[in-house]
């Protein structure tokens, strides 16, 4: 066949660049209680099992994006980069600070 390469792979596939697929971090924000069965099925297909604040990582593709649109009121979605930036900010916020040494009997710079 004129369209196949040495290994039987179509030449058109050999010339395409591999695209880096970003991932989405999807967090369940609301309970399954009172949710229509169709939405529960979509959430389970995404990988969420009913625990609030459960997070799953999924590839960013049209199928996942369509599923998210069906349950957008129940989930929070961030890209992996946003997720990592938020984690780093939280680590900085919670970082331990050196202890404050109080010396009694001596005026502090804030006292007149």
Backbone as numpy.savetxt, mean C-alpha at the origin, in Angstrom:
# Nx Ny Nz CAx CAy CAz Cx Cy Cz
8.06 -20.12 -39.53 7.21 -18.93 -39.53 8.10 -17.69 -39.53
7.75 -16.74 -40.34 8.57 -15.53 -40.48 8.52 -14.65 -39.25
7.51 -14.84 -38.39 7.36 -13.96 -37.22 7.98 -14.53 -35.95
8.56 -15.73 -36.01 9.12 -16.30 -34.79 10.63 -16.19 -34.79
11.19 -16.06 -33.60 12.63 -15.96 -33.43 13.23 -17.34 -33.22
14.46 -17.39 -32.73 15.19 -18.66 -32.55 14.47 -19.62 -31.61
13.93 -19.12 -30.52 13.35 -19.99 -29.51 11.83 -20.11 -29.65
11.31 -19.71 -30.79 9.87 -19.80 -30.98 9.12 -18.65 -30.34
9.85 -17.65 -29.87 9.22 -16.49 -29.26 8.98 -15.46 -30.35
7.79 -14.91 -30.36 7.49 -13.91 -31.39 8.42 -12.72 -31.24
8.91 -12.24 -32.37 9.85 -11.12 -32.35 9.24 -9.88 -31.70
7.95 -9.67 -31.93 7.32 -8.49 -31.35 7.40 -8.54 -29.82
7.35 -9.74 -29.23 7.47 -9.87 -27.78 8.90 -9.69 -27.31
9.86 -10.02 -28.16 11.27 -9.90 -27.79 11.70 -8.44 -27.74
11.06 -7.58 -28.53 11.49 -6.19 -28.61 10.82 -5.30 -27.56
9.75 -5.78 -26.93 9.07 -4.96 -25.93 9.92 -4.84 -24.68
9.93 -3.65 -24.13 10.64 -3.45 -22.87 9.78 -3.97 -21.73
10.42 -4.54 -20.73 9.66 -4.98 -19.58 9.35 -3.77 -18.72
8.11 -3.60 -18.41 7.64 -2.45 -17.66 7.59 -2.79 -16.18
8.11 -1.91 -15.34 8.06 -2.13 -13.90 6.63 -1.85 -13.44
6.02 -2.85 -12.86 4.64 -2.71 -12.39 4.69 -2.23 -10.95
4.05 -1.09 -10.71 3.99 -0.61 -9.34 2.97 -1.44 -8.58
3.07 -1.40 -7.28 2.12 -2.15 -6.48 1.28 -1.19 -5.65
0.11 -1.66 -5.30 -0.82 -0.88 -4.48 -0.96 -1.54 -3.12
-0.98 -0.74 -2.09 -1.24 -1.21 -0.73 -2.70 -0.90 -0.43
-3.51 -1.93 -0.25 -4.95 -1.78 -0.07 -5.29 -2.16 1.37
-5.89 -1.23 2.10 -6.22 -1.43 3.51 -7.74 -1.41 3.69
-8.25 -2.41 4.39 -9.68 -2.46 4.68 -10.00 -1.47 5.80
-10.93 -0.57 5.56 -11.25 0.48 6.53 -12.60 0.27 7.22
-13.48 -0.56 6.64 -14.79 -0.77 7.22 -15.07 -2.25 7.35
-15.95 -2.59 8.25 -16.30 -3.98 8.52 -17.12 -4.58 7.37
-17.06 -5.91 7.27 -17.89 -6.62 6.31 -19.36 -6.63 6.73
-19.65 -6.35 7.99 -21.02 -6.43 8.51 -21.94 -5.48 7.73
-23.04 -6.02 7.25 -24.01 -5.21 6.52 -23.61 -4.92 5.09
-22.52 -5.51 4.62 -22.04 -5.27 3.27 -22.72 -6.24 2.31
-23.13 -5.78 1.13 -23.72 -6.69 0.16 -22.76 -7.83 -0.21
-23.32 -9.00 -0.49 -22.52 -10.19 -0.78 -21.56 -9.96 -1.95
-22.00 -9.20 -2.93 -21.17 -8.93 -4.10 -19.89 -8.18 -3.70
-20.02 -7.21 -2.80 -18.84 -6.46 -2.34 -17.94 -7.34 -1.49
-18.53 -8.22 -0.67 -17.71 -9.14 0.12 -16.87 -10.03 -0.79
-17.49 -10.48 -1.86 -16.79 -11.33 -2.82 -15.62 -10.58 -3.46
-15.84 -9.32 -3.81 -14.78 -8.51 -4.41 -13.65 -8.30 -3.41
-13.98 -8.00 -2.15 -12.95 -7.78 -1.13 -12.13 -9.06 -0.91
-12.79 -10.21 -0.89 -12.08 -11.46 -0.71 -11.20 -11.77 -1.92
-11.66 -11.40 -3.12 -10.86 -11.60 -4.33 -9.60 -10.74 -4.31
-9.70 -9.54 -3.71 -8.53 -8.67 -3.58 -7.54 -9.26 -2.58
-8.05 -10.04 -1.62 -7.19 -10.65 -0.62 -7.50 -10.20 0.80
-8.52 -9.37 0.95 -8.91 -8.90 2.28 -9.88 -9.90 2.89
-9.67 -10.26 4.16 -10.45 -11.32 4.77 -11.38 -10.86 5.88
-11.60 -9.56 6.03 -12.60 -9.11 6.97 -12.06 -8.44 8.23
-10.76 -8.40 8.39 -10.20 -7.73 9.56 -9.96 -6.26 9.22
-10.52 -5.38 10.01 -10.33 -3.96 9.79 -8.85 -3.63 9.96
-8.33 -2.76 9.13 -6.93 -2.33 9.07 -6.01 -3.41 8.51
-6.56 -4.48 7.96 -5.73 -5.47 7.27 -5.28 -4.85 5.95
-4.01 -5.06 5.60 -3.46 -4.50 4.38 -2.90 -5.61 3.51
-3.17 -5.52 2.21 -2.61 -6.46 1.25 -1.91 -5.66 0.15
-0.94 -6.29 -0.47 -0.21 -5.67 -1.57 -0.63 -6.37 -2.86
-1.07 -5.59 -3.83 -1.52 -6.13 -5.11 -0.86 -5.35 -6.24
-0.67 -5.98 -7.40 -0.11 -5.26 -8.54 -1.09 -4.20 -9.04
-0.54 -3.14 -9.58 -1.37 -2.06 -10.11 -1.71 -2.40 -11.56
-2.85 -3.04 -11.75 -3.29 -3.38 -13.10 -4.78 -3.07 -13.23
-5.30 -3.06 -14.45 -6.71 -2.68 -14.64 -7.70 -3.57 -13.87
-7.40 -4.85 -13.71 -8.31 -5.73 -12.98 -8.44 -5.34 -11.53
-7.31 -5.07 -10.87 -7.32 -4.66 -9.47 -7.96 -3.28 -9.32
-7.66 -2.38 -10.26 -8.24 -1.04 -10.20 -9.76 -1.10 -10.31
-10.28 -1.98 -11.17 -11.73 -2.14 -11.30 -12.34 -2.69 -10.03
-11.65 -3.65 -9.40 -12.15 -4.20 -8.14 -12.19 -3.13 -7.06
-11.15 -2.29 -7.01 -11.10 -1.21 -6.01 -12.26 -0.24 -6.22
-12.57 0.07 -7.48 -13.68 0.98 -7.75 -15.00 0.44 -7.22
-15.16 -0.87 -7.19 -16.40 -1.47 -6.69 -16.56 -1.33 -5.18
-15.43 -1.19 -4.46 -15.48 -1.14 -2.99 -14.72 0.07 -2.45
-14.68 1.14 -3.24 -13.88 2.31 -2.86 -14.30 2.90 -1.52
-15.56 2.71 -1.14 -16.05 3.24 0.13 -15.54 2.45 1.33
-14.95 1.29 1.10 -14.53 0.42 2.21 -13.02 0.29 2.35
-12.26 0.79 1.39 -10.81 0.59 1.41 -10.06 1.91 1.28
-8.81 1.87 1.69 -7.88 2.98 1.48 -6.75 2.43 0.62
-6.39 3.16 -0.43 -5.39 2.67 -1.38 -4.24 3.66 -1.45
-3.02 3.11 -1.37 -1.80 3.91 -1.52 -0.85 3.14 -2.42
0.01 3.88 -3.11 1.07 3.21 -3.87 2.13 2.75 -2.88
2.99 1.86 -3.32 4.05 1.35 -2.44 4.96 2.49 -1.98
5.25 3.44 -2.87 6.11 4.58 -2.50 5.46 5.44 -1.41
4.15 5.70 -1.56 3.45 6.48 -0.52 3.45 5.73 0.80
3.24 4.43 0.73 3.21 3.58 1.93 4.55 3.65 2.66
5.65 3.50 1.92 6.98 3.54 2.52 7.28 4.92 3.12
6.86 5.99 2.43 7.08 7.34 2.94 6.31 7.56 4.24
5.07 7.06 4.30 4.27 7.19 5.52 4.89 6.41 6.68
5.40 5.22 6.40 6.06 4.42 7.44 7.30 5.13 7.97
8.08 5.72 7.07 9.28 6.43 7.49 8.92 7.65 8.33
7.88 8.38 7.94 7.44 9.54 8.73 6.98 9.11 10.11
6.28 7.98 10.19 5.81 7.48 11.48 6.99 7.04 12.36
8.00 6.43 11.75 9.18 6.04 12.52 9.90 7.27 13.09
10.01 8.32 12.27 10.65 9.54 12.75 9.85 10.17 13.88
8.52 10.14 13.74 7.66 10.74 14.76 7.78 9.99 16.09
7.94 8.68 16.02 8.00 7.87 17.23 9.42 7.60 17.71
10.41 8.18 17.04 11.79 7.93 17.42 12.03 8.36 18.86
12.83 7.59 19.56 13.12 7.94 20.96 14.00 9.16 21.00
13.70 10.00 21.92 14.47 11.23 22.08 15.39 11.05 23.28
16.52 11.75 23.29 17.39 11.64 24.45 16.67 12.18 25.70
16.96 11.62 26.86 16.27 12.08 28.06 16.64 13.52 28.40
15.69 14.21 28.98 15.92 15.58 29.41 16.48 15.52 30.83
17.61 16.16 31.04 18.22 16.16 32.37 17.79 17.42 33.09
17.17 17.24 34.21 16.75 18.38 35.01 17.76 18.58 36.13
18.29 19.78 36.21 19.22 20.12 37.27 18.48 21.05 38.22
18.28 20.57 39.44 17.50 21.35 40.40 18.40 22.35 41.12
17.82 23.47 41.38 18.54 24.48 42.12 19.24 25.50 41.23
19.34 25.24 39.97 19.96 26.20 39.08 18.90 26.75 38.13
18.95 28.03 37.84 17.95 28.60 36.93 18.14 28.06 35.52
17.04 27.83 34.87 17.09 27.38 33.49 17.10 28.60 32.58
17.51 28.47 31.36 17.54 29.62 30.46 16.16 30.25 30.24
15.09 29.52 30.48 13.76 30.07 30.27 13.29 30.94 31.44
13.91 30.76 32.63 13.49 31.56 33.78 14.13 32.95 33.73
13.41 33.96 34.20 14.00 35.32 34.18 15.05 35.52 35.24
